[in-house]
Amino acid sequence: LQVEDYIRKKFAEYYMRNSYRIKPPPQMEKREYGFILFKEKMMIRHKSFGNVEELKSFIENVAPSDAYHSAAYYLKPEEDMEKKGWLGADLIFDLDADHIETPCKKQHDKWVCENCGTSGKGQAPENCPACQQMKIKEEAWLCEQCLEKAKDETIKLIDMLISDFGLAQNQMSIHFSGHRGYHLHVRSEEVIGLSESERREIVDYILGTGLDPVFHGLLVKKGKTESLTGPELTDPGWRGRLARGVYEILTKAEEIELMKFGLTKSAARKIVEKRDELTVNWLKKIEWGSLSGVGFKAWRKIAEKAVTNKSARIDTVVTTDIHRLIRLTETLNGKTGLRVLEVKDKNLEAFDPFKEALAFEGEETIYIKEAPQFRLGEETYGPYQKQKKELPAAAALLLICKGKAVPVNE
Ligand SMILES: [Zn+2]
Ligand SMILES: [Zn+2]
């Protein structure tokens, strides 16, 4: 509890100086707001604010651990859910390392079963493998590789929204979540009225769920001799995406990876040997039928892998839930002490969350139980093991919020 009081005090100081930064969503008076308080991690929601000044002074006074607003617009946002009068909702996408597979999670993520104490490394299972209970406590670290992967997924999503859905860049805003990922908000008239099932269809499209390559041009033509045809790199929508995904696999994969698609060793070797030629020629036209020993079954497997690679790993629930609360821009994330930020000029490629999202200034002395190596700004810290240390406040707060360190009273 002492640690919580300490973090709350720091958050309060931050908001006293920086609440001017808080950026409410458009039509802020039609939104529901929710907050997680430091005290017992209690959630308060169904709040509404008529203007930005009211919102700022509420946050200054309460200094919440986390602050959210609804993706939805309501007639009466402060009423109970059934009386709110839903008017529509922004289309929201969540791209978070929690839902994206990264190899580094095995090194930096941990979980413990609060029922029986079984623990493990990597992504937490839903049920405890020992006692089957669902009381798993996760200890997820925010790491650069994970955030880079989340960024890549966001870039793929933006490409799909623009080239397949016809949305414009200026109809979306990209936000760093303050922890392990990015949020994308689409606020255009075309999407605001979409129902849950309509949003579900968009999710399925973006994930490539149930996409059958046969319906996207991969065909065996029966004639005197069997011939195989498929989509071209420049085809629109999933056809071209599928072709580009296949091209990337065949021009990059090692022999052993190709064999996983059911190719024989000699067929896989031939592809690797012909690689330079294939890389150049297939840019002009994919010769689907030209690879000996690659039958329709193998093609199908390769195409399915291409779909997985080219899809954007969005969180299904966040997009389909039309009553969802999403983090408020320029508030602090209680898991890290980092700022929730809008990515400026939509230049995601150049965005560095470990530099731009820092909130705290000055120095703090802390006792670090255990922490992996991490970077903030230009500086690399750790790894640490059972030591007292004076660190820049942003680094100190990150470790304290993550439960890896405690403040030292001097
Ligand atoms: Zn257990
Ligand atoms: Zn990672």
mmCIF file of C-alpha atoms and ligand atoms in Angstrom:
data_model
loop_
_atom_site.group_PDB
_atom_site.id
_atom_site.type_symbol
_atom_site.label_atom_id
_atom_site.label_comp_id
_atom_site.label_asym_id
_atom_site.label_seq_id
_atom_site.Cartn_x
_atom_site.Cartn_y
_atom_site.Cartn_z
ATOM 1 C CA LEU A 1 0.000 0.000 0.000
ATOM 2 C CA GLN A 2 2.895 2.332 0.746
ATOM 3 C CA VAL A 3 4.227 1.833 -2.757
ATOM 4 C CA GLU A 4 0.809 2.696 -4.207
ATOM 5 C CA ASP A 5 0.703 5.906 -2.167
ATOM 6 C CA TYR A 6 4.135 6.803 -3.477
ATOM 7 C CA ILE A 7 3.163 6.224 -7.123
ATOM 8 C CA ARG A 8 -0.087 8.118 -6.653
ATOM 9 C CA LYS A 9 1.837 11.088 -5.237
ATOM 10 C CA LYS A 10 4.158 11.076 -8.238
ATOM 11 C CA PHE A 11 1.228 10.818 -10.668
ATOM 12 C CA ALA A 12 -0.521 13.710 -8.850
ATOM 13 C CA GLU A 13 2.599 15.890 -9.145
ATOM 14 C CA TYR A 14 2.817 15.030 -12.817
ATOM 15 C CA TYR A 15 -0.794 16.005 -13.494
ATOM 16 C CA MET A 16 -0.493 19.265 -11.526
ATOM 17 C CA ARG A 17 2.158 20.386 -14.017
ATOM 18 C CA ASN A 18 1.109 18.583 -17.174
ATOM 19 C CA SER A 19 -2.670 18.270 -17.262
ATOM 20 C CA TYR A 20 -2.695 20.860 -20.052
ATOM 21 C CA ARG A 21 -1.444 18.069 -22.318
ATOM 22 C CA ILE A 22 -4.545 15.900 -21.846
ATOM 23 C CA LYS A 23 -6.288 15.520 -25.160
ATOM 24 C CA PRO A 24 -9.924 14.425 -24.992
ATOM 25 C CA PRO A 25 -11.448 12.647 -27.994
ATOM 26 C CA PRO A 26 -13.675 14.536 -30.474
ATOM 27 C CA GLN A 27 -17.195 15.202 -29.161
ATOM 28 C CA MET A 28 -15.879 14.709 -25.643
ATOM 29 C CA GLU A 29 -19.243 15.507 -24.025
ATOM 30 C CA LYS A 30 -20.816 12.441 -25.653
ATOM 31 C CA ARG A 31 -18.227 10.043 -24.227
ATOM 32 C CA GLU A 32 -18.231 7.908 -21.138
ATOM 33 C CA TYR A 33 -15.071 8.133 -18.997
ATOM 34 C CA GLY A 34 -13.620 5.537 -16.675
ATOM 35 C CA PHE A 35 -10.722 5.575 -14.214
ATOM 36 C CA ILE A 36 -8.779 3.022 -12.221
ATOM 37 C CA LEU A 37 -7.900 4.374 -8.796
ATOM 38 C CA PHE A 38 -4.731 3.437 -6.959
ATOM 39 C CA LYS A 39 -6.798 2.581 -3.902
ATOM 40 C CA GLU A 40 -7.602 -1.112 -4.239
ATOM 41 C CA LYS A 41 -7.348 -0.760 -8.036
ATOM 42 C CA MET A 42 -11.001 0.217 -8.001
ATOM 43 C CA MET A 43 -12.649 1.102 -11.303
ATOM 44 C CA ILE A 44 -15.026 4.027 -11.557
ATOM 45 C CA ARG A 45 -16.882 4.550 -14.801
ATOM 46 C CA HIS A 46 -20.024 6.105 -16.300
ATOM 47 C CA LYS A 47 -18.476 9.535 -15.742
ATOM 48 C CA SER A 48 -19.068 12.357 -18.196
ATOM 49 C CA PHE A 49 -17.495 15.774 -18.661
ATOM 50 C CA GLY A 50 -18.925 18.761 -20.467
ATOM 51 C CA ASN A 51 -15.583 20.322 -21.310
ATOM 52 C CA VAL A 52 -11.852 19.756 -21.142
ATOM 53 C CA GLU A 53 -11.369 21.905 -18.025
ATOM 54 C CA GLU A 54 -13.718 19.698 -15.988
ATOM 55 C CA LEU A 55 -11.895 16.602 -17.184
ATOM 56 C CA LYS A 56 -8.466 18.018 -16.352
ATOM 57 C CA SER A 57 -9.399 19.151 -12.865
ATOM 58 C CA PHE A 58 -10.977 15.770 -12.127
ATOM 59 C CA ILE A 59 -7.756 14.008 -13.153
ATOM 60 C CA GLU A 60 -5.617 16.481 -11.170
ATOM 61 C CA ASN A 61 -7.691 15.864 -8.039
ATOM 62 C CA VAL A 62 -8.048 12.113 -8.327
ATOM 63 C CA ALA A 63 -4.655 11.268 -9.893
ATOM 64 C CA PRO A 64 -5.871 7.929 -11.229
ATOM 65 C CA SER A 65 -3.672 4.961 -12.044
ATOM 66 C CA ASP A 66 -5.294 4.759 -15.500
ATOM 67 C CA ALA A 67 -7.780 6.885 -17.464
ATOM 68 C CA TYR A 68 -10.117 5.821 -20.268
ATOM 69 C CA HIS A 69 -12.863 7.119 -22.550
ATOM 70 C CA SER A 70 -15.472 5.245 -24.512
ATOM 71 C CA ALA A 71 -15.009 4.529 -28.197
ATOM 72 C CA ALA A 72 -18.768 5.155 -28.286
ATOM 73 C CA TYR A 73 -20.824 8.358 -28.454
ATOM 74 C CA TYR A 74 -23.865 8.461 -26.171
ATOM 75 C CA LEU A 75 -26.864 10.664 -25.637
ATOM 76 C CA LYS A 76 -26.467 10.299 -21.847
ATOM 77 C CA PRO A 77 -22.966 8.959 -21.157
ATOM 78 C CA GLU A 78 -23.347 9.100 -17.364
ATOM 79 C CA GLU A 79 -26.370 6.754 -17.267
ATOM 80 C CA ASP A 80 -26.291 2.965 -16.847
ATOM 81 C CA MET A 81 -25.379 1.095 -20.012
ATOM 82 C CA GLU A 82 -28.940 0.314 -21.112
ATOM 83 C CA LYS A 83 -30.071 3.924 -20.661
ATOM 84 C CA LYS A 84 -27.072 5.614 -22.286
ATOM 85 C CA GLY A 85 -28.530 5.886 -25.782
ATOM 86 C CA TRP A 86 -25.772 4.584 -28.062
ATOM 87 C CA LEU A 87 -25.204 6.918 -31.030
ATOM 88 C CA GLY A 88 -22.235 5.187 -32.653
ATOM 89 C CA ALA A 89 -18.615 4.360 -31.960
ATOM 90 C CA ASP A 90 -15.168 4.946 -33.381
ATOM 91 C CA LEU A 91 -13.598 1.888 -34.961
ATOM 92 C CA ILE A 92 -10.767 0.904 -32.648
ATOM 93 C CA PHE A 93 -7.875 -1.493 -33.163
ATOM 94 C CA ASP A 94 -5.569 -2.756 -30.457
ATOM 95 C CA LEU A 95 -2.171 -4.119 -31.461
ATOM 96 C CA ASP A 96 -0.540 -5.327 -28.311
ATOM 97 C CA ALA A 97 2.368 -7.655 -27.620
ATOM 98 C CA ASP A 98 -0.051 -9.574 -25.364
ATOM 99 C CA HIS A 99 -1.717 -10.926 -28.503
ATOM 100 C CA ILE A 100 1.298 -11.156 -30.771
ATOM 101 C CA GLU A 101 3.740 -14.029 -30.636
ATOM 102 C CA THR A 102 7.308 -12.932 -30.076
ATOM 103 C CA PRO A 103 10.209 -15.256 -29.280
ATOM 104 C CA CYS A 104 11.604 -12.906 -26.612
ATOM 105 C CA LYS A 105 8.568 -13.376 -24.338
ATOM 106 C CA LYS A 106 10.106 -16.659 -23.188
ATOM 107 C CA GLN A 107 12.947 -14.651 -21.716
ATOM 108 C CA HIS A 108 11.176 -11.670 -20.199
ATOM 109 C CA ASP A 109 7.601 -12.707 -19.340
ATOM 110 C CA LYS A 110 6.635 -14.720 -16.294
ATOM 111 C CA TRP A 111 3.432 -16.050 -14.785
ATOM 112 C CA VAL A 112 2.462 -17.474 -11.426
ATOM 113 C CA CYS A 113 -0.680 -19.387 -10.450
ATOM 114 C CA GLU A 114 -2.126 -17.633 -7.417
ATOM 115 C CA ASN A 115 -3.883 -20.822 -6.406
ATOM 116 C CA CYS A 116 -1.095 -23.391 -6.315
ATOM 117 C CA GLY A 117 2.074 -21.422 -6.938
ATOM 118 C CA THR A 118 3.041 -23.121 -10.209
ATOM 119 C CA SER A 119 5.037 -20.707 -12.341
ATOM 120 C CA GLY A 120 6.558 -20.533 -15.774
ATOM 121 C CA LYS A 121 8.230 -18.327 -18.362
ATOM 122 C CA GLY A 122 6.737 -16.879 -21.535
ATOM 123 C CA GLN A 123 3.112 -16.110 -22.370
ATOM 124 C CA ALA A 124 0.745 -16.992 -19.511
ATOM 125 C CA PRO A 125 -1.590 -19.939 -20.128
ATOM 126 C CA GLU A 126 -5.311 -19.369 -19.638
ATOM 127 C CA ASN A 127 -5.619 -22.197 -17.123
ATOM 128 C CA CYS A 128 -2.959 -23.313 -14.715
ATOM 129 C CA PRO A 129 -1.422 -26.506 -16.148
ATOM 130 C CA ALA A 130 -1.168 -27.981 -12.619
ATOM 131 C CA CYS A 131 -4.496 -27.116 -10.956
ATOM 132 C CA GLN A 132 -6.587 -25.937 -13.960
ATOM 133 C CA GLN A 133 -7.650 -22.775 -12.108
ATOM 134 C CA MET A 134 -7.794 -19.482 -13.963
ATOM 135 C CA LYS A 135 -6.025 -17.445 -11.288
ATOM 136 C CA ILE A 136 -2.912 -16.685 -13.287
ATOM 137 C CA LYS A 137 -0.929 -13.571 -12.430
ATOM 138 C CA GLU A 138 1.115 -12.267 -15.340
ATOM 139 C CA GLU A 139 4.370 -10.404 -15.133
ATOM 140 C CA ALA A 140 4.822 -9.001 -18.610
ATOM 141 C CA TRP A 141 7.816 -6.820 -19.365
ATOM 142 C CA LEU A 142 7.740 -4.152 -22.039
ATOM 143 C CA CYS A 143 10.578 -4.839 -24.411
ATOM 144 C CA GLU A 144 11.863 -3.153 -27.543
ATOM 145 C CA GLN A 145 11.537 -6.209 -29.756
ATOM 146 C CA CYS A 146 7.930 -6.759 -28.689
ATOM 147 C CA LEU A 147 7.069 -3.122 -29.349
ATOM 148 C CA GLU A 148 8.795 -3.232 -32.741
ATOM 149 C CA LYS A 149 6.653 -6.234 -33.638
ATOM 150 C CA ALA A 150 3.510 -4.415 -32.499
ATOM 151 C CA LYS A 151 4.596 -1.495 -34.685
ATOM 152 C CA ASP A 152 5.043 -3.770 -37.726
ATOM 153 C CA GLU A 153 1.548 -5.147 -37.199
ATOM 154 C CA THR A 154 0.155 -1.608 -36.960
ATOM 155 C CA ILE A 155 1.851 -0.663 -40.230
ATOM 156 C CA LYS A 156 0.273 -3.694 -41.940
ATOM 157 C CA LEU A 157 -3.126 -2.731 -40.544
ATOM 158 C CA ILE A 158 -2.839 0.856 -41.796
ATOM 159 C CA ASP A 159 -1.910 -0.407 -45.255
ATOM 160 C CA MET A 160 -5.029 -2.600 -45.322
ATOM 161 C CA LEU A 161 -7.311 0.157 -44.103
ATOM 162 C CA ILE A 162 -6.048 2.498 -46.782
ATOM 163 C CA SER A 163 -5.656 0.222 -49.795
ATOM 164 C CA ASP A 164 -8.462 -2.292 -49.163
ATOM 165 C CA PHE A 165 -11.018 -0.257 -47.198
ATOM 166 C CA GLY A 166 -10.410 3.070 -48.912
ATOM 167 C CA LEU A 167 -9.905 5.007 -45.699
ATOM 168 C CA ALA A 168 -7.646 8.042 -45.692
ATOM 169 C CA GLN A 169 -4.681 8.565 -43.412
ATOM 170 C CA ASN A 170 -6.333 11.675 -41.961
ATOM 171 C CA GLN A 171 -9.335 9.622 -40.783
ATOM 172 C CA MET A 172 -7.175 7.692 -38.332
ATOM 173 C CA SER A 173 -4.996 8.444 -35.384
ATOM 174 C CA ILE A 174 -2.279 6.221 -33.944
ATOM 175 C CA HIS A 175 -1.606 6.088 -30.203
ATOM 176 C CA PHE A 176 1.079 4.463 -28.088
ATOM 177 C CA SER A 177 -0.671 2.650 -25.221
ATOM 178 C CA GLY A 178 1.992 3.460 -22.635
ATOM 179 C CA HIS A 179 2.802 -0.226 -22.294
ATOM 180 C CA ARG A 180 3.177 -2.963 -24.894
ATOM 181 C CA GLY A 181 1.406 -1.727 -27.977
ATOM 182 C CA TYR A 182 -0.487 0.693 -30.163
ATOM 183 C CA HIS A 183 -4.097 1.715 -30.637
ATOM 184 C CA LEU A 184 -5.538 2.884 -33.904
ATOM 185 C CA HIS A 185 -8.715 4.983 -33.868
ATOM 186 C CA VAL A 186 -10.764 5.417 -37.040
ATOM 187 C CA ARG A 187 -13.227 8.272 -36.790
ATOM 188 C CA SER A 188 -15.033 8.602 -40.062
ATOM 189 C CA GLU A 189 -18.733 8.763 -40.743
ATOM 190 C CA GLU A 190 -18.618 5.467 -42.635
ATOM 191 C CA VAL A 191 -17.511 3.473 -39.590
ATOM 192 C CA ILE A 192 -19.233 5.135 -36.651
ATOM 193 C CA GLY A 193 -22.583 3.410 -37.164
ATOM 194 C CA LEU A 194 -21.183 -0.086 -37.695
ATOM 195 C CA SER A 195 -22.712 -2.840 -35.550
ATOM 196 C CA GLU A 196 -20.767 -5.471 -33.620
ATOM 197 C CA SER A 197 -21.254 -8.082 -36.330
ATOM 198 C CA GLU A 198 -20.145 -5.663 -39.032
ATOM 199 C CA ARG A 199 -17.017 -4.908 -37.009
ATOM 200 C CA ARG A 200 -16.512 -8.644 -36.603
ATOM 201 C CA GLU A 201 -16.372 -8.978 -40.396
ATOM 202 C CA ILE A 202 -13.708 -6.296 -40.592
ATOM 203 C CA VAL A 203 -11.713 -8.172 -37.933
ATOM 204 C CA ASP A 204 -11.990 -11.421 -39.904
ATOM 205 C CA TYR A 205 -10.808 -9.665 -43.064
ATOM 206 C CA ILE A 206 -7.785 -8.149 -41.311
ATOM 207 C CA LEU A 207 -6.830 -11.425 -39.634
ATOM 208 C CA GLY A 208 -7.453 -13.361 -42.867
ATOM 209 C CA THR A 209 -9.729 -15.691 -40.882
ATOM 210 C CA GLY A 210 -10.992 -18.595 -42.965
ATOM 211 C CA LEU A 211 -9.383 -17.210 -46.084
ATOM 212 C CA ASP A 212 -9.260 -19.974 -48.693
ATOM 213 C CA PRO A 213 -6.510 -19.426 -51.301
ATOM 214 C CA VAL A 214 -8.725 -21.143 -53.873
ATOM 215 C CA PHE A 215 -11.129 -18.202 -53.763
ATOM 216 C CA HIS A 216 -8.216 -15.851 -54.289
ATOM 217 C CA GLY A 217 -6.948 -17.333 -57.501
ATOM 218 C CA LEU A 218 -4.935 -20.397 -56.535
ATOM 219 C CA LEU A 219 -6.292 -22.989 -58.964
ATOM 220 C CA VAL A 220 -5.390 -26.222 -60.668
ATOM 221 C CA LYS A 221 -6.482 -26.121 -64.284
ATOM 222 C CA LYS A 222 -7.318 -29.540 -65.572
ATOM 223 C CA GLY A 223 -6.599 -30.068 -69.205
ATOM 224 C CA LYS A 224 -4.367 -32.372 -71.189
ATOM 225 C CA THR A 225 -1.777 -31.580 -68.571
ATOM 226 C CA GLU A 226 -2.534 -30.155 -65.169
ATOM 227 C CA SER A 227 -1.404 -26.589 -64.709
ATOM 228 C CA LEU A 228 -1.410 -24.363 -61.671
ATOM 229 C CA THR A 229 -2.337 -20.700 -61.667
ATOM 230 C CA GLY A 230 -2.433 -18.103 -58.915
ATOM 231 C CA PRO A 231 -2.732 -14.396 -58.137
ATOM 232 C CA GLU A 232 -0.199 -11.736 -59.118
ATOM 233 C CA LEU A 233 1.892 -9.531 -56.818
ATOM 234 C CA THR A 234 0.083 -6.414 -57.953
ATOM 235 C CA ASP A 235 -3.471 -7.749 -57.561
ATOM 236 C CA PRO A 236 -5.673 -5.731 -55.215
ATOM 237 C CA GLY A 237 -6.754 -6.869 -51.752
ATOM 238 C CA TRP A 238 -5.917 -10.257 -50.322
ATOM 239 C CA ARG A 239 -5.083 -11.701 -53.765
ATOM 240 C CA GLY A 240 -2.005 -9.503 -54.117
ATOM 241 C CA ARG A 241 -1.208 -9.779 -50.432
ATOM 242 C CA LEU A 242 -1.290 -13.562 -50.709
ATOM 243 C CA ALA A 243 0.965 -13.492 -53.786
ATOM 244 C CA ARG A 244 3.440 -11.157 -52.069
ATOM 245 C CA GLY A 245 3.416 -13.349 -48.977
ATOM 246 C CA VAL A 246 4.200 -16.431 -51.048
ATOM 247 C CA TYR A 247 6.937 -14.549 -52.906
ATOM 248 C CA GLU A 248 8.546 -13.539 -49.606
ATOM 249 C CA ILE A 249 8.462 -17.104 -48.297
ATOM 250 C CA LEU A 250 9.946 -18.643 -51.443
ATOM 251 C CA THR A 251 12.678 -16.042 -51.796
ATOM 252 C CA LYS A 252 13.722 -16.184 -48.138
ATOM 253 C CA ALA A 253 12.938 -19.545 -46.547
ATOM 254 C CA GLU A 254 15.675 -22.089 -45.831
ATOM 255 C CA GLU A 255 15.494 -25.645 -47.114
ATOM 256 C CA ILE A 256 14.299 -26.958 -43.767
ATOM 257 C CA GLU A 257 11.475 -24.411 -43.555
ATOM 258 C CA LEU A 258 10.295 -25.284 -47.060
ATOM 259 C CA MET A 259 10.202 -28.955 -46.087
ATOM 260 C CA LYS A 260 7.698 -28.092 -43.370
ATOM 261 C CA PHE A 261 5.224 -27.289 -46.150
ATOM 262 C CA GLY A 262 5.453 -30.910 -47.257
ATOM 263 C CA LEU A 263 8.145 -30.461 -49.909
ATOM 264 C CA THR A 264 10.696 -33.198 -50.429
ATOM 265 C CA LYS A 265 14.313 -32.404 -49.667
ATOM 266 C CA SER A 266 15.215 -32.275 -53.360
ATOM 267 C CA ALA A 267 12.258 -30.008 -54.247
ATOM 268 C CA ALA A 268 13.192 -27.650 -51.409
ATOM 269 C CA ARG A 269 16.835 -27.643 -52.461
ATOM 270 C CA LYS A 270 15.916 -26.775 -56.062
ATOM 271 C CA ILE A 271 14.034 -23.705 -54.876
ATOM 272 C CA VAL A 272 16.965 -22.544 -52.785
ATOM 273 C CA GLU A 273 19.351 -23.133 -55.695
ATOM 274 C CA LYS A 274 17.128 -21.248 -58.151
ATOM 275 C CA ARG A 275 16.566 -18.444 -55.678
ATOM 276 C CA ASP A 276 18.339 -15.563 -57.459
ATOM 277 C CA GLU A 277 16.586 -16.318 -60.719
ATOM 278 C CA LEU A 278 13.242 -16.736 -58.960
ATOM 279 C CA THR A 279 13.625 -13.477 -57.048
ATOM 280 C CA VAL A 280 14.040 -11.521 -60.289
ATOM 281 C CA ASN A 281 11.673 -13.387 -62.618
ATOM 282 C CA TRP A 282 8.792 -13.665 -60.193
ATOM 283 C CA LEU A 283 8.746 -9.915 -59.688
ATOM 284 C CA LYS A 284 7.412 -9.730 -63.265
ATOM 285 C CA LYS A 285 5.121 -12.722 -63.055
ATOM 286 C CA ILE A 286 4.758 -15.539 -60.560
ATOM 287 C CA GLU A 287 5.241 -18.852 -62.334
ATOM 288 C CA TRP A 288 2.994 -20.896 -60.097
ATOM 289 C CA GLY A 289 3.402 -24.031 -62.151
ATOM 290 C CA SER A 290 7.152 -23.833 -62.651
ATOM 291 C CA LEU A 291 8.384 -25.462 -59.476
ATOM 292 C CA SER A 292 8.723 -29.188 -59.847
ATOM 293 C CA GLY A 293 7.768 -31.211 -56.817
ATOM 294 C CA VAL A 294 5.497 -28.502 -55.403
ATOM 295 C CA GLY A 295 1.965 -29.810 -55.727
ATOM 296 C CA PHE A 296 -1.341 -28.159 -54.943
ATOM 297 C CA LYS A 297 -1.316 -29.366 -51.329
ATOM 298 C CA ALA A 298 2.065 -27.784 -50.631
ATOM 299 C CA TRP A 299 1.027 -24.591 -52.401
ATOM 300 C CA ARG A 300 -1.999 -24.399 -50.209
ATOM 301 C CA LYS A 301 0.123 -24.726 -47.059
ATOM 302 C CA ILE A 302 2.546 -22.087 -48.302
ATOM 303 C CA ALA A 303 -0.376 -19.794 -49.142
ATOM 304 C CA GLU A 304 -1.879 -20.273 -45.675
ATOM 305 C CA LYS A 305 1.422 -19.327 -44.065
ATOM 306 C CA ALA A 306 1.580 -16.295 -46.376
ATOM 307 C CA VAL A 307 -1.857 -15.225 -45.128
ATOM 308 C CA THR A 308 -0.744 -15.486 -41.499
ATOM 309 C CA ASN A 309 2.377 -13.446 -42.252
ATOM 310 C CA LYS A 310 0.463 -10.751 -44.098
ATOM 311 C CA SER A 311 -2.461 -10.409 -41.691
ATOM 312 C CA ALA A 312 -2.304 -7.831 -38.888
ATOM 313 C CA ARG A 313 -2.555 -9.420 -35.441
ATOM 314 C CA ILE A 314 -5.266 -7.227 -33.956
ATOM 315 C CA ASP A 315 -7.146 -8.022 -30.743
ATOM 316 C CA THR A 316 -10.577 -9.280 -31.788
ATOM 317 C CA VAL A 317 -12.478 -8.227 -28.665
ATOM 318 C CA VAL A 318 -11.373 -4.598 -28.641
ATOM 319 C CA THR A 319 -12.587 -3.963 -32.180
ATOM 320 C CA THR A 320 -15.934 -5.740 -31.875
ATOM 321 C CA ASP A 321 -16.939 -4.315 -28.473
ATOM 322 C CA ILE A 322 -18.918 -1.156 -29.272
ATOM 323 C CA HIS A 323 -19.001 -0.101 -25.591
ATOM 324 C CA ARG A 324 -15.248 -0.432 -25.112
ATOM 325 C CA LEU A 325 -13.225 1.977 -23.007
ATOM 326 C CA ILE A 326 -9.869 2.977 -24.459
ATOM 327 C CA ARG A 327 -6.957 4.876 -22.913
ATOM 328 C CA LEU A 328 -7.186 8.648 -22.838
ATOM 329 C CA THR A 329 -4.377 10.378 -24.715
ATOM 330 C CA GLU A 330 -1.732 12.120 -22.578
ATOM 331 C CA THR A 331 -2.602 10.332 -19.378
ATOM 332 C CA LEU A 332 -0.231 7.975 -17.577
ATOM 333 C CA ASN A 333 -0.302 4.210 -17.817
ATOM 334 C CA GLY A 334 -0.313 2.808 -14.273
ATOM 335 C CA LYS A 335 1.615 -0.268 -15.378
ATOM 336 C CA THR A 336 4.642 1.755 -16.455
ATOM 337 C CA GLY A 337 4.416 5.445 -15.589
ATOM 338 C CA LEU A 338 4.748 6.170 -19.309
ATOM 339 C CA ARG A 339 2.507 8.542 -21.254
ATOM 340 C CA VAL A 340 -0.264 7.407 -23.574
ATOM 341 C CA LEU A 341 0.690 9.355 -26.679
ATOM 342 C CA GLU A 342 -0.635 10.211 -30.086
ATOM 343 C CA VAL A 343 2.024 9.477 -32.702
ATOM 344 C CA LYS A 344 2.822 12.827 -34.272
ATOM 345 C CA ASP A 345 2.395 13.350 -38.011
ATOM 346 C CA LYS A 346 1.415 9.664 -38.131
ATOM 347 C CA ASN A 347 5.095 8.888 -38.569
ATOM 348 C CA LEU A 348 4.993 5.522 -36.844
ATOM 349 C CA GLU A 349 8.183 4.245 -38.455
ATOM 350 C CA ALA A 350 10.254 6.906 -36.686
ATOM 351 C CA PHE A 351 8.347 6.851 -33.390
ATOM 352 C CA ASP A 352 10.444 5.778 -30.395
ATOM 353 C CA PRO A 353 8.189 5.042 -27.394
ATOM 354 C CA PHE A 354 11.175 4.589 -25.083
ATOM 355 C CA LYS A 355 12.135 8.164 -25.735
ATOM 356 C CA GLU A 356 8.960 10.100 -26.463
ATOM 357 C CA ALA A 357 6.672 8.649 -23.809
ATOM 358 C CA LEU A 358 8.782 9.562 -20.776
ATOM 359 C CA ALA A 359 6.870 11.536 -18.167
ATOM 360 C CA PHE A 360 9.030 12.055 -15.089
ATOM 361 C CA GLU A 361 12.016 14.266 -14.495
ATOM 362 C CA GLY A 362 14.611 14.347 -11.739
ATOM 363 C CA GLU A 363 16.191 11.502 -9.823
ATOM 364 C CA GLU A 364 14.857 8.840 -7.448
ATOM 365 C CA THR A 365 16.591 6.380 -5.159
ATOM 366 C CA ILE A 366 15.044 2.930 -5.249
ATOM 367 C CA TYR A 367 15.733 -0.623 -4.128
ATOM 368 C CA ILE A 368 15.585 -2.948 -7.116
ATOM 369 C CA LYS A 369 14.576 -6.539 -6.453
ATOM 370 C CA GLU A 370 15.316 -7.764 -9.941
ATOM 371 C CA ALA A 371 15.102 -6.165 -13.376
ATOM 372 C CA PRO A 372 16.181 -7.047 -16.906
ATOM 373 C CA GLN A 373 18.209 -4.670 -19.053
ATOM 374 C CA PHE A 374 16.189 -1.875 -20.645
ATOM 375 C CA ARG A 375 16.629 1.389 -22.490
ATOM 376 C CA LEU A 376 15.028 4.762 -21.875
ATOM 377 C CA GLY A 377 16.060 7.685 -24.052
ATOM 378 C CA GLU A 378 19.716 7.234 -25.004
ATOM 379 C CA GLU A 379 20.554 5.411 -21.775
ATOM 380 C CA THR A 380 20.631 1.652 -21.121
ATOM 381 C CA TYR A 381 19.953 0.411 -17.591
ATOM 382 C CA GLY A 382 20.491 -2.864 -15.768
ATOM 383 C CA PRO A 383 20.194 -5.736 -15.476
ATOM 384 C CA TYR A 384 19.808 -5.306 -11.727
ATOM 385 C CA GLN A 385 19.694 -7.773 -8.891
ATOM 386 C CA LYS A 386 18.946 -6.836 -5.256
ATOM 387 C CA GLN A 387 20.551 -3.409 -5.211
ATOM 388 C CA LYS A 388 19.956 0.171 -4.137
ATOM 389 C CA LYS A 389 20.357 2.653 -6.938
ATOM 390 C CA GLU A 390 19.743 6.279 -7.831
ATOM 391 C CA LEU A 391 18.090 6.426 -11.254
ATOM 392 C CA PRO A 392 16.386 9.044 -13.430
ATOM 393 C CA ALA A 393 12.782 9.271 -12.234
ATOM 394 C CA ALA A 394 11.305 7.801 -15.448
ATOM 395 C CA ALA A 395 13.392 4.636 -15.061
ATOM 396 C CA ALA A 396 12.724 4.454 -11.313
ATOM 397 C CA LEU A 397 8.947 4.832 -11.773
ATOM 398 C CA LEU A 398 8.918 2.203 -14.524
ATOM 399 C CA LEU A 399 10.538 -0.338 -12.207
ATOM 400 C CA ILE A 400 8.292 0.614 -9.282
ATOM 401 C CA CYS A 401 5.100 0.459 -11.387
ATOM 402 C CA LYS A 402 6.249 -2.913 -12.696
ATOM 403 C CA GLY A 403 6.698 -4.201 -9.156
ATOM 404 C CA LYS A 404 10.399 -4.739 -9.691
ATOM 405 C CA ALA A 405 11.562 -2.058 -7.274
ATOM 406 C CA VAL A 406 10.398 -0.099 -4.224
ATOM 407 C CA PRO A 407 11.102 3.503 -3.259
ATOM 408 C CA VAL A 408 13.738 4.134 -0.607
ATOM 409 C CA ASN A 409 12.844 6.760 1.973
ATOM 410 C CA GLU A 410 15.847 8.896 2.751
HETATM 411 ZN ZN ZN B 1 -2.354 -23.667 -10.184
HETATM 412 ZN ZN ZN B 2 9.916 -8.971 -26.080
#
